[in-house]
Coordinates of C-alpha atoms in Angstrom, one line a residue:
M1 CA 136.0 47.3 241.0
L2 CA 138.9 49.5 239.7
S3 CA 140.3 50.4 243.1
E4 CA 140.6 46.8 243.9
T5 CA 142.4 45.9 240.6
F6 CA 144.9 48.7 240.1
S7 CA 147.5 50.5 242.2
P8 CA 146.5 54.0 243.3
L9 CA 146.8 56.7 240.6
I10 CA 147.7 59.4 243.2
Q11 CA 149.5 59.0 246.5
L12 CA 150.1 61.8 249.0
K13 CA 152.5 61.0 251.7
A14 CA 152.7 63.3 254.7
V15 CA 152.2 66.4 252.5
S16 CA 152.3 69.8 254.1
K17 CA 152.3 73.3 252.6
F18 CA 152.9 76.6 254.3
Y19 CA 152.5 80.2 253.3
Q20 CA 154.2 83.3 254.8
T21 CA 151.8 86.3 255.4
G22 CA 154.0 89.0 256.8
E23 CA 155.4 87.6 260.0
T24 CA 152.8 84.9 260.2
R25 CA 153.3 81.3 258.9
V26 CA 150.0 79.9 257.7
C27 CA 149.6 76.1 257.3
A28 CA 147.5 75.4 254.2
L29 CA 148.0 71.6 254.3
S30 CA 149.1 69.6 257.3
D31 CA 150.5 66.1 257.1
V32 CA 148.0 65.0 254.4
N33 CA 148.0 61.3 253.5
A34 CA 145.7 59.8 250.8
E35 CA 145.5 57.3 248.0
L36 CA 143.2 58.1 245.1
N37 CA 142.3 55.3 242.7
R38 CA 141.7 55.1 239.0
G39 CA 138.1 56.0 238.2
D40 CA 137.3 57.5 241.6
F41 CA 135.0 60.5 241.8
V42 CA 136.6 62.3 244.7
T43 CA 134.9 65.3 246.3
V44 CA 136.7 67.7 248.6
M45 CA 134.7 70.0 250.9
G46 CA 135.6 72.5 253.6
P47 CA 135.4 76.2 254.5
S48 CA 137.0 78.9 252.3
G49 CA 140.7 79.2 253.1
G50 CA 140.7 75.7 254.5
G51 CA 143.2 74.3 252.0
K52 CA 141.0 72.8 249.1
T53 CA 142.5 74.8 246.3
T54 CA 146.0 74.3 247.7
F55 CA 145.4 70.6 247.7
L56 CA 144.3 70.6 244.0
N57 CA 147.2 72.8 243.1
C58 CA 149.7 70.5 244.7
V59 CA 148.1 67.4 243.1
G60 CA 148.1 69.2 239.7
G61 CA 151.7 70.3 240.0
L62 CA 150.8 74.0 240.0
D63 CA 152.2 74.3 243.5
T64 CA 155.0 72.3 245.4
P65 CA 154.6 70.9 248.9
D66 CA 157.0 72.1 251.5
E67 CA 157.1 68.6 253.1
G68 CA 156.1 65.1 252.0
E69 CA 155.8 63.5 248.6
I70 CA 153.2 63.2 245.8
V71 CA 153.3 60.3 243.4
L72 CA 151.2 60.5 240.2
N73 CA 150.8 57.4 238.1
G74 CA 154.0 56.0 239.5
R75 CA 156.1 59.2 239.1
L76 CA 157.4 61.2 242.0
M77 CA 156.4 64.8 241.4
S78 CA 158.3 66.4 244.3
G79 CA 161.7 66.3 242.5
M80 CA 160.5 67.4 239.1
D81 CA 161.6 70.8 237.6
D82 CA 159.1 73.1 235.9
N83 CA 159.6 71.6 232.5
A84 CA 159.0 68.1 233.7
L85 CA 155.9 69.2 235.6
T86 CA 154.5 71.0 232.5
L87 CA 155.0 67.9 230.4
L88 CA 153.3 65.8 233.1
R89 CA 150.3 68.1 233.3
R90 CA 149.9 68.1 229.5
K91 CA 149.8 64.3 229.5
E92 CA 148.1 63.3 232.7
I93 CA 146.0 66.2 234.0
G94 CA 143.0 68.2 232.9
F95 CA 141.8 71.3 234.7
V96 CA 138.2 72.7 235.1
F97 CA 137.9 76.1 236.9
Q98 CA 135.1 78.0 238.5
F99 CA 135.4 80.9 236.0
F100 CA 135.9 78.7 232.9
N101 CA 139.2 80.3 231.8
L102 CA 138.3 80.2 228.1
L103 CA 140.2 82.5 225.7
P104 CA 137.7 85.0 224.5
T105 CA 139.3 85.5 221.0
L106 CA 139.2 81.8 220.2
T107 CA 136.1 79.8 219.0
V108 CA 134.7 76.9 221.0
W109 CA 136.6 74.5 218.6
E110 CA 139.9 76.4 219.1
N111 CA 139.5 76.6 222.9
V112 CA 139.1 72.8 223.0
E113 CA 142.0 72.3 220.6
L114 CA 144.4 74.5 222.5
P115 CA 145.9 71.8 224.8
L116 CA 146.8 69.8 221.6
L117 CA 148.5 72.8 220.0
L118 CA 150.5 73.5 223.2
A119 CA 151.6 69.8 223.2
Q120 CA 152.6 70.3 219.5
W121 CA 150.1 67.6 218.4
K122 CA 150.6 67.4 214.6
Q123 CA 147.3 66.0 213.4
Q124 CA 145.0 68.7 212.0
D125 CA 141.3 68.7 212.8
D126 CA 141.7 65.8 215.3
P127 CA 138.4 63.9 215.3
R128 CA 138.5 63.8 219.1
I129 CA 137.5 67.5 219.2
Q130 CA 134.3 66.8 217.3
E131 CA 133.6 63.7 219.4
L132 CA 134.1 65.8 222.6
L133 CA 131.8 68.6 221.4
E134 CA 129.2 66.0 220.7
F135 CA 129.8 64.5 224.2
V136 CA 129.2 67.8 225.9
G137 CA 126.3 68.7 223.6
L138 CA 127.9 71.6 221.8
E139 CA 128.6 70.3 218.3
T140 CA 126.5 73.0 216.8
R141 CA 128.4 75.8 218.6
A142 CA 131.9 74.9 217.4
Q143 CA 132.4 78.3 215.7
S144 CA 130.9 80.4 218.4
F145 CA 132.9 82.6 220.7
P146 CA 132.7 82.4 224.6
A147 CA 130.8 85.7 224.8
E148 CA 128.0 84.1 222.7
L149 CA 127.6 81.2 225.2
S150 CA 125.8 80.8 228.5
G151 CA 127.7 80.1 231.7
G152 CA 126.7 76.4 231.6
Q153 CA 127.8 76.1 227.9
M154 CA 131.2 77.7 228.7
Q155 CA 131.7 75.2 231.5
R156 CA 130.9 72.4 229.1
V157 CA 133.5 73.8 226.7
A158 CA 136.0 73.8 229.6
I159 CA 135.2 70.1 230.3
A160 CA 135.8 69.2 226.7
R161 CA 139.1 71.1 226.7
A162 CA 140.1 69.3 229.9
L163 CA 139.4 65.9 228.2
V164 CA 141.0 66.5 224.8
H165 CA 144.4 65.1 225.7
R166 CA 142.9 62.1 227.3
P167 CA 144.2 62.7 230.9
S168 CA 144.0 60.2 233.6
I169 CA 142.9 62.8 236.2
I170 CA 140.5 65.8 236.1
L171 CA 140.9 68.5 238.8
A172 CA 137.8 70.6 239.1
D173 CA 137.9 73.6 241.4
E174 CA 134.3 74.7 242.3
P175 CA 133.1 73.9 238.8
T176 CA 129.5 74.9 239.6
G177 CA 130.3 77.9 241.8
N178 CA 129.5 80.4 239.0
L179 CA 126.4 78.7 237.8
D180 CA 122.7 78.6 238.7
S181 CA 121.4 75.5 240.3
E182 CA 119.9 74.0 237.1
N183 CA 123.1 74.4 235.1
G184 CA 125.2 73.3 238.1
A185 CA 123.3 70.1 238.2
K186 CA 123.9 69.5 234.5
I187 CA 127.6 70.0 234.9
L188 CA 127.7 67.6 237.8
D189 CA 125.9 65.0 235.7
L190 CA 128.4 65.6 232.9
L191 CA 131.4 65.1 235.3
N192 CA 129.7 61.9 236.5
Q193 CA 129.6 60.7 232.9
V194 CA 133.3 61.6 232.5
S195 CA 134.1 59.5 235.5
T196 CA 132.2 56.4 234.2
E197 CA 132.7 56.7 230.4
F198 CA 136.3 58.0 230.3
Q199 CA 137.5 56.2 233.4
A200 CA 139.1 59.5 234.5
T201 CA 139.7 60.1 238.1
I202 CA 137.7 63.3 239.1
V203 CA 138.9 65.3 242.1
M204 CA 136.4 68.1 242.7
A205 CA 136.6 70.9 245.3
T206 CA 133.1 72.1 246.1
H207 CA 130.9 74.0 248.6
N208 CA 127.8 72.4 247.1
P209 CA 126.3 69.4 249.1
L210 CA 124.7 68.2 245.9
G211 CA 128.1 68.1 244.3
A212 CA 129.5 66.2 247.2
S213 CA 126.8 63.6 246.8
Y214 CA 128.2 62.6 243.4
G215 CA 131.4 61.3 244.7
N216 CA 132.2 57.7 245.6
R217 CA 134.8 59.2 248.0
H218 CA 134.4 62.3 250.1
F219 CA 137.1 64.3 251.9
E220 CA 136.9 67.3 254.1
I221 CA 139.8 69.8 254.5
R222 CA 139.6 72.1 257.5
D223 CA 142.5 74.2 258.8
G224 CA 144.8 72.2 256.5
R225 CA 143.9 68.8 257.9
M226 CA 142.2 66.3 255.6
T227 CA 139.8 63.5 256.7
E228 CA 137.8 61.0 254.6
H229 CA 134.1 60.5 255.3
T230 CA 131.7 57.8 254.0
S231 CA 129.5 59.0 251.1
S232 CA 127.3 57.4 248.6
K233 CA 127.6 58.0 244.9
Q234 CA 124.4 58.9 243.0
P235 CA 123.0 56.2 240.8

């Protein structure tokens, strides 16, 4: 089992994050400690405003903890400047959002290719783009624009884009929240495939109990405090 063989991919050590709202100091994360392993499918549940998105943003280097440390693949993120964090994200992390965040003026192919262009990848027509479009079942829609796709198809494009630079971790923030139940289930099945076939660590924030059932590890964040619960991954 991967978690027994390798050291943790992500370590959070006494992580806290605070926000100032007027004169009120709000605690979004409070003394969070966790170790996430390579190949884990981690689900994070909890009420709106409980700290789920803040947790993902801190792990993804989009936000900085006020206290504590985060170590990703052996690298301490807490002391990195913006440039170093950007390079780390381009190499190690893929993002999947509730509202897809595709660029409307780019084709499906171009949206998937975009992270490679940002990383100044020199190879033209990289074969991994075609392979990923086949993986998500959209090889025939490569020249379509986002407005020509359904919500479920747009989310599959977003997953292909998140995988194109072969990250070690995928952070998914409510990836089924803008989809109907049928398409939501398809996206969950696809993320499950990503976990097993790409050996990427999935960390998914969700309100959906069905989504939570896909994880082999299940966390809850409530009022900034995170606890782990026993859960069973779907076969």
